[in-house]
C-alpha atoms as a printed R data frame, in Angstrom:
    type eleno elety resid chain resno       x       y       z
1   ATOM     1    CA   MET     A     1 -29.871 -26.047   4.053
2   ATOM     2    CA   GLN     A     2 -28.020 -24.908   7.236
3   ATOM     3    CA   SER     A     3 -29.859 -20.973   7.711
4   ATOM     4    CA   ASN     A     4 -32.470 -23.493   7.769
5   ATOM     5    CA   ILE     A     5 -30.916 -25.900  10.737
6   ATOM     6    CA   ARG     A     6 -32.411 -24.683  14.450
7   ATOM     7    CA   ILE     A     7 -30.668 -25.682  17.975
8   ATOM     8    CA   VAL     A     8 -34.041 -27.730  18.008
9   ATOM     9    CA   ASP     A     9 -33.792 -29.339  15.612
10  ATOM    10    CA   ILE     A    10 -30.145 -30.483  16.502
11  ATOM    11    CA   ALA     A    11 -31.127 -31.570  20.497
12  ATOM    12    CA   ARG     A    12 -33.938 -33.151  19.009
13  ATOM    13    CA   MET     A    13 -30.983 -35.349  16.204
14  ATOM    14    CA   ALA     A    14 -28.875 -35.932  19.482
15  ATOM    15    CA   ASN     A    15 -31.448 -36.437  22.184
16  ATOM    16    CA   VAL     A    16 -31.120 -33.822  24.145
17  ATOM    17    CA   SER     A    17 -32.116 -30.742  25.454
18  ATOM    18    CA   ALA     A    18 -31.586 -27.730  23.807
19  ATOM    19    CA   GLY     A    19 -30.246 -25.961  26.156
20  ATOM    20    CA   THR     A    20 -27.315 -28.358  25.661
21  ATOM    21    CA   VAL     A    21 -26.914 -27.545  22.272
22  ATOM    22    CA   ASP     A    22 -26.174 -23.869  22.984
23  ATOM    23    CA   ARG     A    23 -23.794 -25.232  25.258
24  ATOM    24    CA   VAL     A    24 -21.634 -26.877  22.995
25  ATOM    25    CA   LEU     A    25 -21.752 -24.534  20.142
26  ATOM    26    CA   HIS     A    26 -20.734 -21.803  22.163
27  ATOM    27    CA   ASN     A    27 -18.807 -23.364  24.821
28  ATOM    28    CA   ARG     A    28 -19.980 -22.725  28.087
29  ATOM    29    CA   GLY     A    29 -21.264 -24.647  30.591
30  ATOM    30    CA   GLN     A    30 -21.032 -28.090  32.044
31  ATOM    31    CA   VAL     A    31 -21.646 -30.957  29.016
32  ATOM    32    CA   SER     A    32 -21.242 -34.349  29.658
33  ATOM    33    CA   ALA     A    33 -18.857 -36.285  27.658
34  ATOM    34    CA   GLU     A    34 -21.472 -38.337  26.290
35  ATOM    35    CA   LYS     A    35 -23.423 -35.799  26.100
36  ATOM    36    CA   LYS     A    36 -21.373 -33.260  24.362
37  ATOM    37    CA   GLU     A    37 -19.983 -36.519  21.719
38  ATOM    38    CA   LYS     A    38 -23.890 -36.765  20.614
39  ATOM    39    CA   VAL     A    39 -24.270 -33.586  19.585
40  ATOM    40    CA   GLU     A    40 -21.050 -33.673  17.878
41  ATOM    41    CA   ARG     A    41 -21.490 -36.488  15.863
42  ATOM    42    CA   VAL     A    42 -25.226 -34.975  14.820
43  ATOM    43    CA   LEU     A    43 -23.044 -31.318  13.671
44  ATOM    44    CA   GLN     A    44 -19.973 -33.755  11.569
45  ATOM    45    CA   GLU     A    45 -23.177 -35.418   9.939
46  ATOM    46    CA   MET     A    46 -24.562 -32.612   9.377
47  ATOM    47    CA   ASN     A    47 -21.848 -30.738   8.080
48  ATOM    48    CA   TYR     A    48 -22.632 -28.294  10.695
49  ATOM    49    CA   HIS     A    49 -20.263 -24.977  11.143
50  ATOM    50    CA   PRO     A    50 -22.183 -21.752  13.469
51  ATOM    51    CA   ASN     A    51 -22.721 -19.314  11.800
52  ATOM    52    CA   MET     A    52 -19.381 -16.896  12.861
53  ATOM    53    CA   VAL     A    53 -20.911 -13.431  11.780
54  ATOM    54    CA   ALA     A    54 -23.703 -13.686  14.485
55  ATOM    55    CA   ARG     A    55 -21.381 -15.231  17.125
56  ATOM    56    CA   PHE     A    56 -18.757 -12.405  16.789
57  ATOM    57    CA   LEU     A    57 -21.774  -9.669  16.406
58  ATOM    58    CA   ALA     A    58 -23.154 -11.078  19.494
59  ATOM    59    CA   SER     A    59 -19.939 -10.734  21.348
60  ATOM    60    CA   LYS     A    60 -18.777  -7.391  22.854
61  ATOM    61    CA   LYS     A    61 -14.828  -8.176  21.043
62  ATOM    62    CA   SER     A    62 -13.122  -5.254  19.589
63  ATOM    63    CA   PHE     A    63 -10.082  -4.245  17.584
64  ATOM    64    CA   THR     A    64  -8.302  -1.412  16.877
65  ATOM    65    CA   ILE     A    65  -5.595  -1.596  14.206
66  ATOM    66    CA   ARG     A    66  -2.784   1.223  14.342
67  ATOM    67    CA   LEU     A    67  -1.706   2.902  10.926
68  ATOM    68    CA   ILE     A    68   1.671   4.869  10.781
69  ATOM    69    CA   ILE     A    69   1.734   6.427   7.696
70  ATOM    70    CA   PRO     A    70   3.052  10.068   5.820
71  ATOM    71    CA   ALA     A    71   1.169  12.697   6.832
72  ATOM    72    CA   PHE     A    72  -0.889  14.335   3.876
73  ATOM    73    CA   LYS     A    73  -2.445  17.482   2.728
74  ATOM    74    CA   SER     A    74  -5.583  17.382   0.154
75  ATOM    75    CA   GLY     A    75  -4.268  16.451  -3.707
76  ATOM    76    CA   ASP     A    76  -1.307  14.453  -2.386
77  ATOM    77    CA   TYR     A    77  -0.597  10.944  -2.574
78  ATOM    78    CA   TRP     A    78  -1.088   9.521   0.742
79  ATOM    79    CA   GLU     A    79  -4.718  10.957   0.225
80  ATOM    80    CA   LEU     A    80  -5.888   8.573  -2.204
81  ATOM    81    CA   VAL     A    81  -4.385   5.947   0.273
82  ATOM    82    CA   SER     A    82  -5.906   6.919   2.903
83  ATOM    83    CA   LYS     A    83  -9.371   6.913   1.349
84  ATOM    84    CA   GLY     A    84  -8.824   3.028   0.878
85  ATOM    85    CA   ILE     A    85  -8.027   2.709   4.771
86  ATOM    86    CA   GLU     A    86 -11.425   4.593   5.642
87  ATOM    87    CA   GLN     A    87 -13.319   2.834   3.217
88  ATOM    88    CA   ALA     A    88 -12.555  -0.344   3.649
89  ATOM    89    CA   ILE     A    89 -12.992   0.981   8.122
90  ATOM    90    CA   GLY     A    90 -16.577   1.554   6.832
91  ATOM    91    CA   GLU     A    91 -17.208  -1.979   5.588
92  ATOM    92    CA   LEU     A    92 -15.410  -3.428   8.636
93  ATOM    93    CA   SER     A    93 -17.767  -0.992  11.383
94  ATOM    94    CA   ASP     A    94 -20.513  -3.880  12.172
95  ATOM    95    CA   PHE     A    95 -17.316  -5.908  12.881
96  ATOM    96    CA   LYS     A    96 -15.960  -3.112  15.490
97  ATOM    97    CA   ILE     A    97 -12.550  -2.105  14.337
98  ATOM    98    CA   SER     A    98 -11.722   1.025  14.365
99  ATOM    99    CA   VAL     A    99  -8.102   2.418  13.564
100 ATOM   100    CA   ASP     A   100  -5.496   4.886  15.159
101 ATOM   101    CA   TYR     A   101  -3.178   6.989  13.121
102 ATOM   102    CA   SER     A   102   0.858   7.954  13.630
103 ATOM   103    CA   PHE     A   103   1.873  10.140  10.508
104 ATOM   104    CA   TYR     A   104   5.005  11.085  10.255
105 ATOM   105    CA   ASN     A   105   7.184  13.194   7.179
106 ATOM   106    CA   GLN     A   106   7.995  11.464   4.238
107 ATOM   107    CA   ASP     A   107  10.640  13.719   4.653
108 ATOM   108    CA   ASN     A   108  12.676  13.064   7.465
109 ATOM   109    CA   GLU     A   109  13.496  10.154   9.162
110 ATOM   110    CA   ASP     A   110  13.489  11.076  12.345
111 ATOM   111    CA   SER     A   111  10.091  12.155  12.167
112 ATOM   112    CA   PHE     A   112   9.476   8.264  11.238
113 ATOM   113    CA   ILE     A   113  11.131   7.371  14.519
114 ATOM   114    CA   ARG     A   114   9.292   9.347  16.217
115 ATOM   115    CA   ALA     A   115   5.491   7.995  14.973
116 ATOM   116    CA   VAL     A   116   6.802   4.762  16.296
117 ATOM   117    CA   ALA     A   117   7.534   5.752  19.458
118 ATOM   118    CA   GLU     A   118   3.932   7.433  19.609
119 ATOM   119    CA   MET     A   119   2.998   3.615  18.272
120 ATOM   120    CA   LYS     A   120   4.504   2.338  21.224
121 ATOM   121    CA   THR     A   121   2.638   4.011  24.019
122 ATOM   122    CA   SER     A   122  -0.619   3.254  22.278
123 ATOM   123    CA   GLU     A   123  -2.724   0.034  22.892
124 ATOM   124    CA   PHE     A   124  -3.429  -2.348  19.295
125 ATOM   125    CA   ASP     A   125  -4.109  -5.074  17.943
126 ATOM   126    CA   ALA     A   126  -2.517  -5.058  14.698
127 ATOM   127    CA   LEU     A   127  -0.594  -2.352  12.675
128 ATOM   128    CA   ILE     A   128   0.351  -1.187   8.803
129 ATOM   129    CA   VAL     A   129   3.230   0.464   8.295
130 ATOM   130    CA   SER     A   130   4.212   2.490   4.881
131 ATOM   131    CA   THR     A   131   8.244   1.380   4.356
132 ATOM   132    CA   HIS     A   132   9.659   4.504   3.503
133 ATOM   133    CA   PHE     A   133  12.958   3.990   5.776
134 ATOM   134    CA   ILE     A   134  14.329   0.567   5.587
135 ATOM   135    CA   GLU     A   135  16.227   0.670   8.658
136 ATOM   136    CA   PRO     A   136  13.600   1.731  11.189
137 ATOM   137    CA   VAL     A   137  11.177  -0.097   9.546
138 ATOM   138    CA   VAL     A   138  12.837  -3.352  10.776
139 ATOM   139    CA   SER     A   139  13.491  -2.286  14.168
140 ATOM   140    CA   VAL     A   140   9.156  -1.881  13.987
141 ATOM   141    CA   SER     A   141   9.311  -5.281  13.123
142 ATOM   142    CA   SER     A   142  11.317  -6.954  15.607
143 ATOM   143    CA   TYR     A   143   9.153  -4.862  18.588
144 ATOM   144    CA   LEU     A   144   6.174  -6.550  16.826
145 ATOM   145    CA   ASP     A   145   7.348 -10.146  16.898
146 ATOM   146    CA   SER     A   146   8.329 -10.069  20.453
147 ATOM   147    CA   LEU     A   147   5.032  -9.409  20.979
148 ATOM   148    CA   SER     A   148   3.583 -11.316  18.793
149 ATOM   149    CA   ILE     A   149   1.108  -8.762  16.681
150 ATOM   150    CA   PRO     A   150   0.738  -9.383  13.729
151 ATOM   151    CA   TYR     A   151   1.452  -6.373  10.591
152 ATOM   152    CA   ILE     A   152   1.244  -5.726   7.040
153 ATOM   153    CA   TYR     A   153   3.787  -3.418   5.024
154 ATOM   154    CA   ILE     A   154   2.492  -1.140   1.893
155 ATOM   155    CA   ASP     A   155   3.674   0.569   0.398
156 ATOM   156    CA   THR     A   156   7.556  -1.219  -1.043
157 ATOM   157    CA   GLU     A   157   8.543  -4.398   0.089
158 ATOM   158    CA   VAL     A   158  11.008  -5.806   2.910
159 ATOM   159    CA   ALA     A   159  12.684  -8.709   2.380
160 ATOM   160    CA   GLY     A   160  13.846 -11.141   5.150
161 ATOM   161    CA   GLN     A   161  10.871 -10.110   7.788
162 ATOM   162    CA   HIS     A   162   7.653 -11.946   9.184
163 ATOM   163    CA   ASN     A   163   5.345  -9.343   8.205
164 ATOM   164    CA   MET     A   164   1.602 -10.856   7.830
165 ATOM   165    CA   SER     A   165   1.575  -9.729   3.500
166 ATOM   166    CA   TYR     A   166   2.348  -6.721   1.654
167 ATOM   167    CA   PHE     A   167   0.322  -4.887  -0.562
168 ATOM   168    CA   GLY     A   168   1.440  -2.979  -2.986
169 ATOM   169    CA   ALA     A   169   3.397  -2.490  -6.044
170 ATOM   170    CA   ASN     A   170   6.516  -4.904  -7.007
171 ATOM   171    CA   THR     A   171   8.382  -1.592  -7.274
172 ATOM   172    CA   TYR     A   172  11.322  -2.801  -8.791
173 ATOM   173    CA   GLN     A   173   9.429  -4.417 -12.039
174 ATOM   174    CA   SER     A   174   7.565   0.121 -11.996
175 ATOM   175    CA   GLY     A   175  10.994   0.519 -12.435
176 ATOM   176    CA   ALA     A   176  12.104  -1.458 -15.483
177 ATOM   177    CA   ILE     A   177   8.603  -0.508 -16.914
178 ATOM   178    CA   ALA     A   178   9.324   3.040 -16.495
179 ATOM   179    CA   ALA     A   179  12.943   2.360 -17.967
180 ATOM   180    CA   LYS     A   180  11.230   0.183 -20.767
181 ATOM   181    CA   LEU     A   181   8.779   3.462 -22.062
182 ATOM   182    CA   LEU     A   182  11.377   6.058 -21.815
183 ATOM   183    CA   LEU     A   183  13.728   4.231 -24.546
184 ATOM   184    CA   LEU     A   184  10.189   4.255 -26.308
185 ATOM   185    CA   GLU     A   185  10.358   7.941 -26.020
186 ATOM   186    CA   ILE     A   186  14.497   8.728 -26.737
187 ATOM   187    CA   GLY     A   187  16.106   5.694 -28.051
188 ATOM   188    CA   ILE     A   188  18.881   3.610 -26.578
189 ATOM   189    CA   ALA     A   189  20.664   6.939 -27.363
190 ATOM   190    CA   GLY     A   190  19.384   9.478 -25.726
191 ATOM   191    CA   ASP     A   191  20.225  10.816 -22.847
192 ATOM   192    CA   ILE     A   192  18.374  11.010 -18.666
193 ATOM   193    CA   ILE     A   193  18.057  12.644 -16.621
194 ATOM   194    CA   ILE     A   194  16.646  10.757 -12.807
195 ATOM   195    CA   THR     A   195  15.483  13.827 -11.204
196 ATOM   196    CA   ASN     A   196  15.776  12.939  -7.479
197 ATOM   197    CA   VAL     A   197  12.786  15.327  -5.813
198 ATOM   198    CA   LYS     A   198  12.784  15.908  -2.302
199 ATOM   199    CA   SER     A   199  12.904  18.155   0.813
200 ATOM   200    CA   GLY     A   200  14.272  16.576   3.218
201 ATOM   201    CA   ASN     A   201  17.674  14.223   3.897
202 ATOM   202    CA   GLY     A   202  17.659  11.126   1.757
203 ATOM   203    CA   ILE     A   203  15.026   8.696  -0.458
204 ATOM   204    CA   SER     A   204  12.638   5.869   0.070
205 ATOM   205    CA   HIS     A   205  13.143   3.105   0.026
206 ATOM   206    CA   GLN     A   206  10.715   2.621  -2.550
207 ATOM   207    CA   GLN     A   207  12.422   5.116  -4.794
208 ATOM   208    CA   SER     A   208  15.767   2.817  -4.467
209 ATOM   209    CA   SER     A   209  13.761  -0.094  -5.392
210 ATOM   210    CA   ARG     A   210  12.584   1.218  -8.309
211 ATOM   211    CA   LYS     A   211  15.872   3.301  -9.218
212 ATOM   212    CA   LYS     A   212  17.525   0.164  -9.992
213 ATOM   213    CA   GLY     A   213  14.604  -1.514 -11.652
214 ATOM   214    CA   PHE     A   214  15.202   1.250 -14.230
215 ATOM   215    CA   LEU     A   215  18.702   1.197 -14.845
216 ATOM   216    CA   ASP     A   216  19.403  -2.368 -14.269
217 ATOM   217    CA   TYR     A   217  16.663  -2.680 -17.508
218 ATOM   218    CA   LEU     A   218  18.578   0.194 -19.652
219 ATOM   219    CA   GLU     A   219  22.142  -1.624 -18.640
220 ATOM   220    CA   GLN     A   220  19.924  -4.727 -20.029
221 ATOM   221    CA   HIS     A   221  18.987  -3.086 -23.122
222 ATOM   222    CA   HIS     A   222  22.494  -1.676 -23.976
223 ATOM   223    CA   PHE     A   223  22.553   1.953 -22.732
224 ATOM   224    CA   GLN     A   224  24.316   3.522 -24.576
225 ATOM   225    CA   GLY     A   225  22.901   7.439 -23.528
226 ATOM   226    CA   ALA     A   226  23.856   9.277 -20.490
227 ATOM   227    CA   VAL     A   227  22.568   9.430 -17.118
228 ATOM   228    CA   ARG     A   228  22.956  12.461 -15.343
229 ATOM   229    CA   TYR     A   229  21.769  12.977 -12.054
230 ATOM   230    CA   PHE     A   230  19.403  15.627  -9.998
231 ATOM   231    CA   ASP     A   231  18.327  16.543  -6.963
232 ATOM   232    CA   LEU     A   232  15.523  18.920  -7.341
233 ATOM   233    CA   ASP     A   233  14.880  21.081  -3.776
234 ATOM   234    CA   ARG     A   234  11.894  22.718  -3.208
235 ATOM   235    CA   ASP     A   235  13.085  24.625  -2.145
236 ATOM   236    CA   ARG     A   236  16.249  26.024  -3.832
237 ATOM   237    CA   VAL     A   237  13.955  27.091  -6.818
238 ATOM   238    CA   GLU     A   238  16.687  29.379  -8.696
239 ATOM   239    CA   GLU     A   239  19.548  26.621  -7.628
240 ATOM   240    CA   ASN     A   240  17.349  24.260  -9.914
241 ATOM   241    CA   VAL     A   241  16.538  26.588 -12.720
242 ATOM   242    CA   THR     A   242  20.601  27.086 -12.895
243 ATOM   243    CA   PHE     A   243  21.451  23.605 -12.654
244 ATOM   244    CA   PHE     A   244  18.489  22.548 -14.926
245 ATOM   245    CA   ARG     A   245  19.964  24.934 -17.746
246 ATOM   246    CA   SER     A   246  23.113  23.055 -17.460
247 ATOM   247    CA   LEU     A   247  22.581  20.166 -17.763
248 ATOM   248    CA   LEU     A   248  19.919  20.683 -21.139
249 ATOM   249    CA   ALA     A   249  23.012  22.452 -22.569
250 ATOM   250    CA   GLY     A   250  23.402  21.750 -26.354
251 ATOM   251    CA   LYS     A   251  20.880  18.534 -25.722
252 ATOM   252    CA   GLY     A   252  18.805  17.553 -28.351
253 ATOM   253    CA   GLN     A   253  15.431  16.494 -28.294
254 ATOM   254    CA   ASN     A   254  16.367  12.861 -27.747
255 ATOM   255    CA   THR     A   255  16.561  13.457 -23.879
256 ATOM   256    CA   GLY     A   256  14.168  11.937 -20.856
257 ATOM   257    CA   ALA     A   257  13.709  12.255 -17.260
258 ATOM   258    CA   VAL     A   258  12.495   9.988 -14.197
259 ATOM   259    CA   VAL     A   259  10.877  10.544 -10.783
260 ATOM   260    CA   PHE     A   260  10.682   8.057  -9.307
261 ATOM   261    CA   ASN     A   261   7.840   9.853  -6.622
262 ATOM   262    CA   SER     A   262   4.191  11.114  -7.284
263 ATOM   263    CA   ARG     A   263   6.205  14.795  -7.487
264 ATOM   264    CA   VAL     A   264   6.758  14.220 -11.176
265 ATOM   265    CA   HIS     A   265   4.537  17.913 -11.100
266 ATOM   266    CA   GLU     A   266   7.834  19.654  -9.675
267 ATOM   267    CA   LEU     A   267  10.283  18.715 -12.113
268 ATOM   268    CA   VAL     A   268   6.775  19.544 -15.059
269 ATOM   269    CA   ARG     A   269   6.789  22.986 -13.349
270 ATOM   270    CA   LEU     A   270  10.728  23.467 -13.391
271 ATOM   271    CA   ASN     A   271  11.357  22.586 -17.321
272 ATOM   272    CA   GLU     A   272   8.402  24.879 -18.251
273 ATOM   273    CA   ILE     A   273  10.437  27.606 -16.586
274 ATOM   274    CA   CYS     A   274  12.824  26.364 -18.683
275 ATOM   275    CA   ARG     A   275  11.483  25.763 -21.897
276 ATOM   276    CA   SER     A   276  13.027  22.248 -22.846
277 ATOM   277    CA   GLU     A   277  10.662  19.355 -24.510
278 ATOM   278    CA   ILE     A   278  12.023  16.559 -22.547
279 ATOM   279    CA   ARG     A   279  10.218  13.213 -22.410
280 ATOM   280    CA   ILE     A   280   8.948  13.106 -19.123
281 ATOM   281    CA   ILE     A   281   7.979   9.693 -16.741
282 ATOM   282    CA   GLY     A   282   6.073   9.586 -13.248
283 ATOM   283    CA   TYR     A   283   4.205   8.124 -10.914
284 ATOM   284    CA   ASP     A   284   0.846   8.108  -9.737
285 ATOM   285    CA   PRO     A   285  -2.742   9.599 -10.481
286 ATOM   286    CA   ILE     A   286  -3.001  12.311  -8.166
287 ATOM   287    CA   LEU     A   287  -4.011  15.416  -9.574
288 ATOM   288    CA   LYS     A   288  -1.807  17.386 -10.341
289 ATOM   289    CA   ASN     A   289   0.422  15.023 -12.592
290 ATOM   290    CA   ILE     A   290  -3.005  14.102 -13.889
291 ATOM   291    CA   GLN     A   291  -3.161  17.413 -15.124
292 ATOM   292    CA   ALA     A   292  -0.073  18.194 -16.427
293 ATOM   293    CA   LEU     A   293  -0.518  14.417 -18.637
294 ATOM   294    CA   LYS     A   294  -3.506  15.723 -20.153
295 ATOM   295    CA   GLU     A   295  -1.739  18.804 -21.004
296 ATOM   296    CA   ASP     A   296   0.883  16.287 -22.821
297 ATOM   297    CA   LYS     A   297   3.870  18.058 -20.137
298 ATOM   298    CA   ILE     A   298   4.642  13.649 -18.926
299 ATOM   299    CA   ALA     A   299   4.783  11.715 -21.152
300 ATOM   300    CA   TYR     A   300   3.106   8.869 -18.774
301 ATOM   301    CA   LEU     A   301   1.937   7.984 -15.208
302 ATOM   302    CA   ILE     A   302   2.930   4.664 -13.558
303 ATOM   303    CA   SER     A   303   0.137   4.297 -11.356
304 ATOM   304    CA   GLN     A   304  -0.142   0.896  -8.557
305 ATOM   305    CA   HIS     A   305  -3.182   1.751  -6.965
306 ATOM   306    CA   PRO     A   306  -2.663   3.859  -3.853
307 ATOM   307    CA   HIS     A   307  -6.762   3.117  -2.897
308 ATOM   308    CA   ARG     A   308  -6.235  -0.723  -3.491
309 ATOM   309    CA   GLN     A   309  -3.323  -0.777  -1.138
310 ATOM   310    CA   GLY     A   310  -5.141   0.604   1.635
311 ATOM   311    CA   TYR     A   311  -8.204  -1.012   1.886
312 ATOM   312    CA   HIS     A   312  -7.406  -4.327   0.766
313 ATOM   313    CA   ALA     A   313  -4.476  -4.058   3.786
314 ATOM   314    CA   VAL     A   314  -6.901  -3.343   6.434
315 ATOM   315    CA   LYS     A   315  -9.443  -5.624   4.779
316 ATOM   316    CA   SER     A   316  -7.046  -8.734   5.300
317 ATOM   317    CA   LEU     A   317  -6.742  -7.632   8.533
318 ATOM   318    CA   GLY     A   318  -9.581  -7.490   9.808
319 ATOM   319    CA   ASP     A   319 -10.468 -10.793   8.205
320 ATOM   320    CA   TYR     A   320  -7.717 -12.158  10.140
321 ATOM   321    CA   LEU     A   321  -8.584 -10.440  13.445
322 ATOM   322    CA   VAL     A   322 -12.012 -11.901  13.732
323 ATOM   323    CA   PHE     A   323 -12.191 -15.062  11.191
324 ATOM   324    CA   GLY     A   324  -8.912 -15.905  11.737
325 ATOM   325    CA   LYS     A   325  -8.251 -16.038   8.179
326 ATOM   326    CA   LEU     A   326  -4.476 -15.524   7.222
327 ATOM   327    CA   PRO     A   327  -3.649 -13.356   4.500
328 ATOM   328    CA   THR     A   328  -1.515 -13.967   1.306
329 ATOM   329    CA   LYS     A   329   2.415 -13.133   1.536
330 ATOM   330    CA   VAL     A   330   2.696 -11.735  -1.264
331 ATOM   331    CA   ASN     A   331  -0.617  -8.978  -3.169
332 ATOM   332    CA   TYR     A   332   1.178  -7.030  -5.894
333 ATOM   333    CA   MET     A   333  -1.006  -4.845  -7.030
334 ATOM   334    CA   PRO     A   334  -1.458  -4.046 -10.423
335 ATOM   335    CA   ILE     A   335   1.019  -1.707 -12.581
336 ATOM   336    CA   ASP     A   336  -1.393   0.747 -14.863
337 ATOM   337    CA   ILE     A   337   0.863   2.723 -17.420
338 ATOM   338    CA   LEU     A   338  -1.722   5.769 -18.174
339 ATOM   339    CA   ILE     A   339  -1.763   8.363 -20.663
340 ATOM   340    CA   LYS     A   340  -3.623  11.728 -21.169
341 ATOM   341    CA   GLU     A   341  -6.743   8.984 -23.312
342 ATOM   342    CA   ASN     A   342  -6.705   6.844 -20.419
343 ATOM   343    CA   VAL     A   343  -6.200   8.304 -17.547
344 ATOM   344    CA   ASP     A   344  -9.805   9.616 -16.827
345 ATOM   345    CA   PHE     A   345 -11.358   5.923 -16.877
346 ATOM   346    CA   HIS     A   346  -8.735   5.312 -14.631
347 ATOM   347    CA   THR     A   347  -9.929   7.998 -12.098
348 ATOM   348    CA   LYS     A   348 -13.229   6.364 -12.216
349 ATOM   349    CA   LEU     A   349 -12.026   3.239 -10.809
350 ATOM   350    CA   ILE     A   350 -10.260   4.470  -7.478
């Protein structure tokens, strides 16, 4: 019924002019206390709320959301996140919301720090940040807290911070899922190679969380085999082959390997060179990983819906900036287990 209520109707019921009602609704101009009370009484009786969308569209207010995420090229994991971001911005275009990016090299913490410095020289109303590097992210959070700027985490949770919200997987749980799947393939007495595919310094906060979930699951389920570690440096192909072969020497078919980021296809390529038959588990439905899954070179892929992370993070900030609607603090994405028989269906949902 509210859509049929006109200002002149409210004015008639309150016995005031239409101009008086308009000034009360939009909180502008002088209105006597007596007339304001009459209008507000009628509004309360009618349970009337002004059209928030129409009021915003009529204003000249605009907002900028700043993003600090890894740089990417076509086919990378973060391209999927970016597609979700751009879809959300397209849907919010009527509300004058735009995004600005600060990109960094996800293999280099100094690159992240430079992106943060770039962010500090810009003007923005809210921030979305990926949480690769824990200490710099905490520092960014403190800076934003001091300015009362809202911010959302994506990729991995960071405990004890004042972020408005988090969108991403339960990374610890996804690590436990990887362990469960691998034990189904190799048994509790098999051997496992935990592979860190890198081209830079350290591993991300996300990988650390997944690794902890993985190892805790093995311990809780009385894993009896050996766990070995392998740093696969993409810039040192010959050394990779030599070391990987040494890990496989004398091992039977009950050997598995896991990669805790989207670069599992790098291990697949190395495994082909060494002609082994180990069972491999990795993360994220990027094209190279999907192709390897379909060819039985990967046993399982675990997906955390990167497109949804970007999309919902932006939409939630849009709702907050325009309407003051606070998002839920923690928003876990579904953790999907992909095999070659269901991967095409999954990718249609992205």
